[in-house]
Amino acid sequence: MLKAKIVMQFAFFGTSDIGRHRKYNEDSYLCNPKEKLFLIADGIGGQAAGEVASELAIRNIEEFIVRSRAEDITWPIPYNNEFTLEQNSLLAGATLANRKVHELANQNPSMKGMGTTLVGVIIKGNQLAILNIGDSRLYRIRSGEIEQITQDHTVAGEQEKLGLLTKEEASNHPQKHILTSALGIEVAEKLRMDLSLIDIQKKDLYLMCSDGLNDMLSDKEILAAINSSKKKSLEKISLSLTQQANRAGGQDNITIILLSFY
């Protein structure tokens, strides 16, 4: 007997804040509910270059996914049957974006070394297809608990993965900001991109963020801020998180996307 497929409804809100110490906002984000596509990119390279890298990555990924759904176009990579269509789309879009950022950086000496982190999701039914490059994060808040879904591509993050550091030690490690993977820095063959697929449950809340949030607030503090704002709108929860990150120092740009399922 076939089970009825659960139709998952969702609400969303995205925001970006420059923080208290940066002159530029090098973060970019995208909320495209029609395509069920949500992206955050945190640019690196300094001043305008980081902003260019993050914006270019977001734009190219969105354009590829929208076009590939509307017409028959050439993909930058072969289709991988081990992944879903949504995972393949994220991977192809990121591969194309990596190429564009890499080419622009090589053509402009002032932009040499620019790149960007990326965390992106596509909602399909009751599943989330996820792609992660760098240290922008995706959290899941379920049944009053918070869990980091993505893994940081940093020196400290790699050591945590190997069991050499605890999560708390990795959070306070002097090399927690040294990226081991970033879009645009290397050619696609050498670029590490993590793909995953997870099931969504009703009442799940997903938090996508740049490190300007989680550098200032621990996971417990993020969860406490969300729980204290439980009956408020996603906009007010985002505002509360941003304000608390700024009160804690606001050392970097703070970008947040919240996805609530019901």
Coordinates of C-alpha atoms in Angstrom, one line a residue:
M1 CA 0.0 0.0 0.0
L2 CA 1.4 3.4 -1.0
K3 CA 1.8 6.0 1.6
A4 CA 0.5 9.5 0.9
K5 CA 3.4 11.9 0.3
I6 CA 3.7 14.7 2.8
V7 CA 3.4 18.1 1.3
M8 CA 5.8 20.4 3.2
Q9 CA 4.9 24.0 3.5
F10 CA 7.5 26.6 4.5
A11 CA 8.1 30.2 5.5
F12 CA 11.4 32.0 5.1
F13 CA 13.3 35.2 5.9
G14 CA 16.7 36.5 5.0
T15 CA 18.8 39.4 6.1
S16 CA 22.4 40.7 6.1
D17 CA 24.0 43.2 8.5
I18 CA 27.5 44.8 8.1
G19 CA 28.4 44.3 11.7
R20 CA 30.2 46.8 13.9
H21 CA 33.8 46.7 12.6
R22 CA 33.7 46.1 8.8
K23 CA 33.7 48.9 6.2
Y24 CA 32.2 46.6 3.6
N25 CA 29.6 43.9 3.6
E26 CA 31.2 41.0 1.7
D27 CA 28.3 38.7 2.3
S28 CA 25.6 38.0 -0.3
Y29 CA 22.5 35.9 0.0
L30 CA 19.5 34.7 -2.1
C31 CA 16.0 33.7 -1.2
N32 CA 14.2 32.4 -4.3
P33 CA 11.0 30.7 -3.0
K34 CA 9.7 30.0 -6.5
E35 CA 12.7 27.8 -7.2
K36 CA 12.9 26.8 -3.5
L37 CA 16.6 27.9 -3.6
F38 CA 18.4 29.6 -0.8
L39 CA 22.0 30.6 -0.7
I40 CA 24.6 32.4 1.5
A41 CA 28.1 33.4 0.3
D42 CA 30.7 35.0 2.5
G43 CA 33.3 36.7 0.3
I44 CA 37.1 36.7 1.0
G45 CA 39.8 38.8 -0.6
G46 CA 39.3 42.1 1.0
Q47 CA 37.2 45.2 0.4
A48 CA 35.3 45.1 -3.0
A49 CA 36.9 41.8 -4.2
G50 CA 35.1 39.7 -1.5
E51 CA 31.8 41.4 -2.3
V52 CA 32.3 40.7 -6.0
A53 CA 33.1 37.1 -5.4
S54 CA 30.1 36.4 -3.2
E55 CA 27.7 38.3 -5.5
L56 CA 29.0 36.6 -8.6
A57 CA 28.7 33.2 -7.1
I58 CA 25.1 33.7 -6.0
R59 CA 24.1 35.2 -9.3
N60 CA 25.7 32.4 -11.4
I61 CA 24.2 29.6 -9.3
E62 CA 20.7 31.0 -9.5
E63 CA 21.0 31.7 -13.2
F64 CA 22.1 28.2 -13.9
I65 CA 19.4 26.5 -11.8
V66 CA 16.6 28.7 -13.3
R67 CA 17.8 28.2 -16.9
S68 CA 18.4 24.4 -16.5
R69 CA 14.9 24.0 -15.3
A70 CA 13.4 26.1 -18.1
E71 CA 15.4 24.9 -21.1
D72 CA 17.9 22.3 -22.4
I73 CA 21.3 23.7 -21.6
T74 CA 24.8 22.4 -21.4
W75 CA 25.9 21.4 -17.9
P76 CA 29.4 22.2 -16.7
I77 CA 29.8 18.7 -15.2
P78 CA 28.5 15.2 -16.0
Y79 CA 25.3 14.2 -14.2
N80 CA 26.0 12.0 -11.3
N81 CA 23.4 9.3 -10.7
E82 CA 24.5 8.9 -7.1
F83 CA 22.9 12.2 -6.3
T84 CA 19.4 13.7 -6.8
L85 CA 18.6 16.2 -9.5
E86 CA 18.6 19.0 -6.9
Q87 CA 22.1 18.0 -5.6
N88 CA 23.4 17.8 -9.1
S89 CA 22.0 21.2 -9.9
L90 CA 23.7 22.7 -6.8
L91 CA 27.0 21.0 -7.7
A92 CA 26.8 22.2 -11.3
G93 CA 25.9 25.7 -10.4
A94 CA 28.7 25.9 -7.9
T95 CA 31.2 24.5 -10.4
L96 CA 30.2 27.1 -12.9
A97 CA 30.3 29.9 -10.3
N98 CA 33.8 28.7 -9.2
R99 CA 35.0 29.0 -12.8
K100 CA 33.6 32.5 -13.2
V101 CA 35.1 33.8 -9.9
H102 CA 38.4 32.1 -10.6
E103 CA 38.6 33.6 -14.2
L104 CA 37.7 37.1 -13.0
A105 CA 40.3 37.0 -10.2
N106 CA 43.0 35.9 -12.7
Q107 CA 42.1 38.7 -15.1
N108 CA 42.2 41.5 -12.5
P109 CA 45.3 41.9 -10.4
S110 CA 43.3 43.9 -7.8
M111 CA 41.0 40.8 -7.3
K112 CA 43.7 38.2 -7.2
G113 CA 43.0 35.7 -4.4
M114 CA 39.3 36.5 -4.0
G115 CA 36.9 33.8 -3.3
T116 CA 33.8 33.0 -1.3
T117 CA 32.3 30.4 1.0
L118 CA 28.9 29.0 0.1
V119 CA 26.1 27.2 1.8
G120 CA 23.0 26.5 -0.3
V121 CA 19.9 24.4 -0.2
I122 CA 17.1 23.4 -2.5
I123 CA 13.8 22.2 -1.0
K124 CA 12.3 19.2 -2.8
G125 CA 9.2 17.6 -1.2
N126 CA 10.2 16.7 2.4
Q127 CA 13.9 16.8 1.7
L128 CA 16.7 19.4 1.7
A129 CA 19.5 19.1 -0.8
I130 CA 22.5 20.8 0.7
L131 CA 25.9 22.0 -0.7
N132 CA 28.6 23.5 1.5
I133 CA 32.0 25.1 0.7
G134 CA 34.0 26.8 3.4
D135 CA 32.6 27.8 6.8
S136 CA 29.2 29.3 6.3
R137 CA 26.8 27.0 8.1
L138 CA 23.4 25.2 8.1
Y139 CA 21.8 24.4 11.5
R140 CA 18.7 22.4 12.2
I141 CA 16.6 23.2 15.2
R142 CA 14.3 20.3 16.0
S143 CA 12.5 19.4 19.3
G144 CA 14.2 22.1 21.2
E145 CA 17.7 21.1 20.1
I146 CA 20.2 22.6 17.7
E147 CA 22.5 20.6 15.4
Q148 CA 25.1 21.8 12.9
I149 CA 24.4 20.0 9.6
T150 CA 27.3 21.2 7.6
Q151 CA 31.0 20.8 8.4
D152 CA 33.4 23.7 8.4
H153 CA 36.1 23.5 5.8
T154 CA 38.7 25.1 8.1
V155 CA 41.9 23.8 9.6
A156 CA 40.2 23.5 13.0
G157 CA 37.1 22.0 11.4
E158 CA 39.2 19.3 9.7
Q159 CA 40.8 18.5 13.1
E160 CA 37.4 18.3 14.7
K161 CA 36.2 15.9 12.0
L162 CA 39.3 13.6 12.7
G163 CA 38.5 13.7 16.4
L164 CA 41.6 15.6 17.3
L165 CA 39.6 18.5 18.7
T166 CA 36.2 18.8 20.4
K167 CA 33.6 21.1 19.0
E168 CA 34.4 23.6 21.8
E169 CA 38.1 23.4 21.2
A170 CA 37.6 23.9 17.4
S171 CA 35.4 27.0 18.1
N172 CA 38.2 28.6 20.1
H173 CA 41.1 27.4 17.9
P174 CA 43.5 30.0 16.5
Q175 CA 43.1 28.4 13.0
K176 CA 39.4 28.3 13.0
H177 CA 39.2 30.9 10.2
I178 CA 41.8 29.4 7.9
L179 CA 39.8 27.9 5.1
T180 CA 40.7 24.6 3.5
S181 CA 38.2 25.1 0.7
A182 CA 36.6 28.2 -0.9
L183 CA 34.9 28.8 -4.1
G184 CA 37.0 30.7 -6.7
I185 CA 40.4 30.0 -5.2
E186 CA 41.2 26.8 -7.0
V187 CA 40.2 25.1 -10.3
A188 CA 37.1 22.9 -10.0
E189 CA 39.0 19.6 -10.0
K190 CA 40.7 20.5 -6.7
L191 CA 37.7 22.2 -5.1
R192 CA 36.1 20.4 -2.2
M193 CA 32.3 20.6 -2.1
D194 CA 30.2 18.7 0.4
L195 CA 26.8 17.4 -0.8
S196 CA 24.2 16.0 1.5
L197 CA 20.5 15.2 1.6
I198 CA 18.4 15.2 4.7
D199 CA 14.7 14.6 5.6
I200 CA 12.6 17.5 6.8
Q201 CA 10.0 17.2 9.5
K202 CA 7.1 19.5 10.3
K203 CA 8.1 22.1 12.9
D204 CA 11.7 22.0 11.8
L205 CA 13.6 25.3 11.7
Y206 CA 16.7 25.6 9.6
L207 CA 19.2 28.4 10.1
M208 CA 21.7 29.3 7.3
C209 CA 24.4 31.8 8.3
S210 CA 27.8 33.3 7.6
D211 CA 30.4 33.0 10.3
G212 CA 29.6 36.6 11.5
L213 CA 26.8 35.0 13.6
N214 CA 28.4 31.8 14.9
D215 CA 31.7 33.5 15.7
M216 CA 29.9 35.8 18.1
L217 CA 27.4 33.4 19.5
S218 CA 27.8 29.8 20.6
D219 CA 25.4 27.1 19.4
K220 CA 23.8 27.2 22.9
E221 CA 23.4 31.0 22.7
I222 CA 21.9 30.8 19.2
L223 CA 19.4 28.2 20.4
A224 CA 18.5 30.2 23.5
A225 CA 17.9 33.3 21.3
I226 CA 15.6 31.2 19.0
N227 CA 13.7 29.6 21.9
S228 CA 13.1 32.9 23.6
S229 CA 11.7 34.2 20.3
K230 CA 9.6 31.1 19.5
K231 CA 6.3 32.8 19.1
K232 CA 7.7 35.7 17.1
S233 CA 8.0 36.0 13.3
L234 CA 11.1 34.8 11.4
E235 CA 12.0 38.4 10.8
K236 CA 12.0 39.2 14.5
I237 CA 14.0 36.0 15.3
S238 CA 16.6 37.1 12.7
L239 CA 16.7 40.6 14.1
S240 CA 17.2 39.2 17.6
L241 CA 20.1 37.0 16.5
T242 CA 21.7 39.9 14.6
Q243 CA 21.4 42.3 17.5
Q244 CA 22.9 39.7 19.9
A245 CA 25.8 39.0 17.6
N246 CA 26.5 42.8 17.3
R247 CA 26.3 43.2 21.1
A248 CA 28.8 40.3 21.5
G249 CA 31.3 42.2 19.3
G250 CA 29.9 42.3 15.7
Q251 CA 33.4 41.5 14.4
D252 CA 32.2 40.5 10.9
N253 CA 29.2 40.7 8.5
I254 CA 26.2 38.8 9.8
T255 CA 23.9 37.1 7.2
I256 CA 21.0 34.9 8.2
I257 CA 18.4 32.9 6.3
L258 CA 15.7 31.1 8.3
L259 CA 13.5 28.3 6.9
S260 CA 10.5 27.2 8.9
F261 CA 8.5 24.1 7.9
Y262 CA 4.9 23.3 8.8

